[in-house]
Short mmCIF file of C-alpha atoms in Angstrom, two decimals:
data_model
loop_
_atom_site.label_atom_id
_atom_site.label_comp_id
_atom_site.label_asym_id
_atom_site.label_seq_id
_atom_site.Cartn_x
_atom_site.Cartn_y
_atom_site.Cartn_z
CA MET A 890 -16.06 49.33 107.77
CA THR A 891 -17.51 52.09 109.45
CA ILE A 892 -16.48 55.73 109.52
CA ILE A 893 -18.13 57.87 112.38
CA LEU A 894 -17.81 61.73 113.03
CA GLY A 895 -18.64 61.80 116.41
CA VAL A 896 -18.97 65.36 117.56
CA ASP A 897 -19.50 67.07 120.97
CA PRO A 898 -21.06 70.81 120.14
CA GLY A 899 -20.10 73.67 121.88
CA SER A 900 -20.26 77.49 120.68
CA ARG A 901 -16.70 78.37 121.80
CA ILE A 902 -14.90 74.89 121.10
CA THR A 903 -16.55 72.19 119.78
CA GLY A 904 -15.29 68.85 120.03
CA TYR A 905 -15.45 66.12 117.25
CA GLY A 906 -14.03 62.55 117.53
CA VAL A 907 -13.12 60.11 114.21
CA ILE A 908 -13.50 56.67 114.80
CA ARG A 909 -13.46 52.69 112.59
CA ARG A 910 -15.48 50.48 113.03
CA GLU A 911 -15.29 46.76 111.63
CA GLY A 912 -16.43 44.45 113.16
CA GLY A 913 -15.96 44.21 116.51
CA LYS A 914 -12.83 46.50 116.43
CA THR A 915 -13.29 49.72 116.89
CA GLU A 916 -10.12 52.15 115.73
CA TYR A 917 -9.20 55.58 116.64
CA LEU A 918 -7.87 58.35 113.66
CA ASP A 919 -8.60 60.96 114.51
CA SER A 920 -9.85 64.07 117.10
CA GLY A 921 -9.19 67.38 118.53
CA CYS A 922 -10.27 70.69 119.09
CA ILE A 923 -11.91 73.49 117.19
CA ARG A 924 -11.90 76.67 119.09
CA MET A 925 -13.80 80.03 118.38
CA GLY A 926 -12.77 82.70 121.11
CA GLU A 927 -14.51 85.53 121.75
CA ARG A 928 -15.61 86.08 117.89
CA PRO A 929 -19.43 86.95 117.40
CA MET A 930 -21.58 84.26 117.22
CA ALA A 931 -22.05 84.28 114.00
CA GLU A 932 -18.16 84.16 112.91
CA ARG A 933 -18.08 81.73 115.23
CA LEU A 934 -20.90 79.12 113.31
CA GLN A 935 -18.83 79.66 109.85
CA ILE A 936 -15.50 78.54 112.56
CA ILE A 937 -17.54 75.19 113.48
CA TYR A 938 -19.02 74.94 109.67
CA SER A 939 -15.95 75.53 108.30
CA GLY A 940 -13.92 72.93 110.96
CA LEU A 941 -16.96 70.00 110.37
CA SER A 942 -17.08 70.82 106.65
CA GLU A 943 -12.71 69.67 106.40
CA ILE A 944 -13.30 67.01 108.70
CA VAL A 945 -16.40 65.49 106.22
CA ALA A 946 -13.68 66.17 103.31
CA THR A 947 -10.89 64.28 105.18
CA TYR A 948 -11.57 61.32 106.60
CA ARG A 949 -15.19 60.87 104.29
CA PRO A 950 -17.34 59.80 107.73
CA ALA A 951 -20.21 57.50 106.92
CA GLU A 952 -22.61 58.54 109.86
CA PHE A 953 -22.31 61.64 112.83
CA ALA A 954 -23.49 61.74 116.15
CA ILE A 955 -23.90 64.13 117.78
CA GLU A 956 -25.20 64.65 122.06
CA GLN A 957 -28.56 65.47 122.29
CA VAL A 958 -29.65 69.71 123.46
CA PHE A 959 -30.13 69.04 127.78
CA LEU A 960 -31.84 71.17 129.67
CA ALA A 961 -28.86 74.58 130.49
CA ARG A 962 -29.47 76.28 133.56
CA ASN A 963 -28.86 79.77 131.60
CA ALA A 964 -31.39 80.43 128.40
CA ASP A 965 -28.33 82.36 126.36
CA SER A 966 -26.27 79.88 126.52
CA ALA A 967 -28.82 76.58 126.04
CA LEU A 968 -29.81 79.47 122.74
CA LYS A 969 -26.30 79.28 121.38
CA LEU A 970 -25.94 76.12 122.26
CA GLY A 971 -28.41 74.66 119.67
CA HIS A 972 -26.55 77.37 117.01
CA ALA A 973 -23.47 75.57 117.31
CA ARG A 974 -25.78 72.06 117.17
CA GLY A 975 -27.42 72.81 114.29
CA VAL A 976 -24.27 74.02 112.12
CA ALA A 977 -22.77 70.89 112.87
CA ILE A 978 -25.84 69.00 112.16
CA LEU A 979 -25.95 70.80 108.46
CA VAL A 980 -23.06 69.79 107.76
CA ALA A 981 -23.85 66.54 107.91
CA ALA A 982 -26.86 67.20 105.84
CA ASN A 983 -24.84 68.30 103.57
CA SER A 984 -23.39 66.02 103.22
CA GLY A 985 -25.41 63.33 102.87
CA LEU A 986 -24.74 61.42 106.17
CA PRO A 987 -27.37 60.48 108.89
CA VAL A 988 -27.53 61.50 111.51
CA PHE A 989 -28.45 60.48 115.33
CA GLU A 990 -28.90 61.69 118.26
CA TYR A 991 -28.13 60.21 122.42
CA SER A 992 -28.22 62.12 125.26
CA ALA A 993 -24.51 62.63 127.80
CA ARG A 994 -26.80 60.20 129.96
CA GLN A 995 -26.91 56.80 127.41
CA VAL A 996 -23.12 58.70 125.30
CA LYS A 997 -21.50 57.80 129.62
CA GLN A 998 -24.06 54.90 129.95
CA ALA A 999 -22.12 53.09 126.73
CA VAL A 1000 -19.24 54.05 127.48
CA VAL A 1001 -18.51 54.00 131.15
CA GLY A 1002 -20.98 51.13 132.16
CA LYS A 1003 -22.59 54.06 133.86
CA GLY A 1004 -24.89 57.24 132.80
CA SER A 1005 -23.88 59.36 135.91
CA ALA A 1006 -20.33 59.19 135.02
CA GLU A 1007 -17.96 62.08 135.69
CA LYS A 1008 -16.21 63.16 132.73
CA HIS A 1009 -13.06 62.44 133.77
CA GLN A 1010 -14.11 59.12 133.73
CA VAL A 1011 -15.69 59.20 130.13
CA GLY A 1012 -12.32 60.65 128.99
CA HIS A 1013 -9.90 57.84 130.89
CA MET A 1014 -13.21 55.00 129.34
CA VAL A 1015 -11.39 56.46 125.79
CA GLN A 1016 -8.33 56.12 126.77
CA VAL A 1017 -8.42 52.29 127.40
CA ILE A 1018 -11.13 51.77 124.92
CA LEU A 1019 -9.27 53.07 121.12
CA ALA A 1020 -5.62 52.13 123.41
CA LEU A 1021 -4.44 56.28 123.38
CA SER A 1022 -0.79 56.49 124.05
CA ARG A 1023 -2.96 59.45 126.80
CA LYS A 1024 -6.28 61.40 127.47
CA PRO A 1025 -7.58 62.94 125.09
CA GLN A 1026 -8.34 66.70 125.83
CA THR A 1027 -11.63 67.39 127.34
CA ASP A 1028 -14.17 68.42 124.81
CA ALA A 1029 -12.81 65.68 122.17
CA ALA A 1030 -12.53 63.47 124.66
CA ASP A 1031 -16.90 63.75 125.00
CA ALA A 1032 -16.78 63.37 120.71
CA LEU A 1033 -15.14 60.71 120.37
CA ALA A 1034 -17.22 58.99 123.45
CA ILE A 1035 -20.34 59.25 121.38
CA ALA A 1036 -18.84 57.96 118.61
CA LEU A 1037 -18.42 55.27 120.78
CA CYS A 1038 -22.08 55.35 121.90
CA HIS A 1039 -22.83 55.02 118.22
CA ALA A 1040 -21.16 52.29 117.68
CA ASN A 1041 -22.11 50.35 120.38
CA MET A 1042 -25.55 51.36 119.65
CA GLN A 1043 -25.25 49.91 115.95
CA GLN A 1044 -23.63 46.61 117.36
CA SER A 1045 -26.62 46.09 119.75
CA VAL A 1046 -28.83 47.23 116.99
CA LEU A 1047 -27.77 44.39 114.93
CA ARG A 1048 -27.82 41.71 117.17
CA VAL A 1049 -31.32 41.98 118.29
CA ALA A 1050 -32.12 42.79 114.40
CA GLY A 1051 -31.14 40.28 113.23
CA ALA A 1052 -29.39 39.72 109.67
CA GLY A 1053 -33.16 39.93 108.25
CA LYS A 1054 -32.38 44.63 108.59
CA VAL A 1055 -29.51 44.55 107.98
CA ARG A 1056 -28.18 44.79 103.60
CA GLY A 1057 -24.85 44.39 101.87
CA GLY A 1058 -23.06 44.88 105.87
CA ARG A 1059 -25.20 48.01 107.26
CA LEU A 1060 -28.08 48.35 109.30
CA ARG A 1061 -30.81 49.76 107.52
CA THR A 1062 -31.30 52.35 109.94
CA MET A 1063 -33.72 56.05 109.22
CA PRO A 1064 -31.65 58.61 110.77
CA VAL A 1065 -32.85 61.51 112.62
CA VAL A 1066 -33.48 64.67 109.28
CA GLU A 1067 -35.52 61.54 107.45
CA ARG A 1068 -37.22 61.15 110.93
CA ALA A 1069 -38.10 64.65 111.01
CA THR A 1070 -38.74 65.14 107.29
CA ARG A 1071 -41.45 61.60 107.29
CA ALA A 1072 -42.83 63.22 110.38
CA SER A 1073 -43.43 66.71 108.38
CA ALA A 1074 -44.94 65.19 105.65
CA ASP A 1075 -46.98 62.75 107.90
CA ASN A 1076 -48.68 65.85 109.80
CA GLN A 1077 -49.84 67.23 106.85
CA GLU A 1078 -51.04 64.53 105.94
CA ASP A 1079 -52.96 64.37 109.04
CA GLY A 1080 -54.14 68.61 108.81
CA SER A 1081 -55.82 67.81 105.54
CA GLN A 1082 -57.93 65.74 106.10
#
């Protein structure tokens, strides 16, 4: 059994979605939005940190999935989104969670079957896949879609990798934070030779 926290970061609204994956079955646990409104940026980031920390403490997820940065038209918006993502990833890192990142296209492909799907299609498929009585709010639906994408990717990797790469029922992968640390160490070693 694996509990996955998916996060759709934003500087005004950050969506979250929590699912449980056991074998081939996926179960909805919780979702919602952390709303920051028009506060100063430092306060917004603190609200994201506190909100996600509380969700991690409540559900004790084993894995953390977040959407990758996309190319934004507005540099200021991209910077604010980067701040929100950084705080979300910090919560995961402080909690010892492996961090997995997926592009918007990968998320849509995994949930809808089409990388160019519209937001309403993503919301509808999240509702259908998780057997929800109603469609979640857009940011919460996106976060659930990110969690579902991660669950599907991990399931696919398990199938491709075979039993040799699985230990104790869990896939042995290298999370983003560990990859970055190893890459940094490798770069330092390369520079010193």
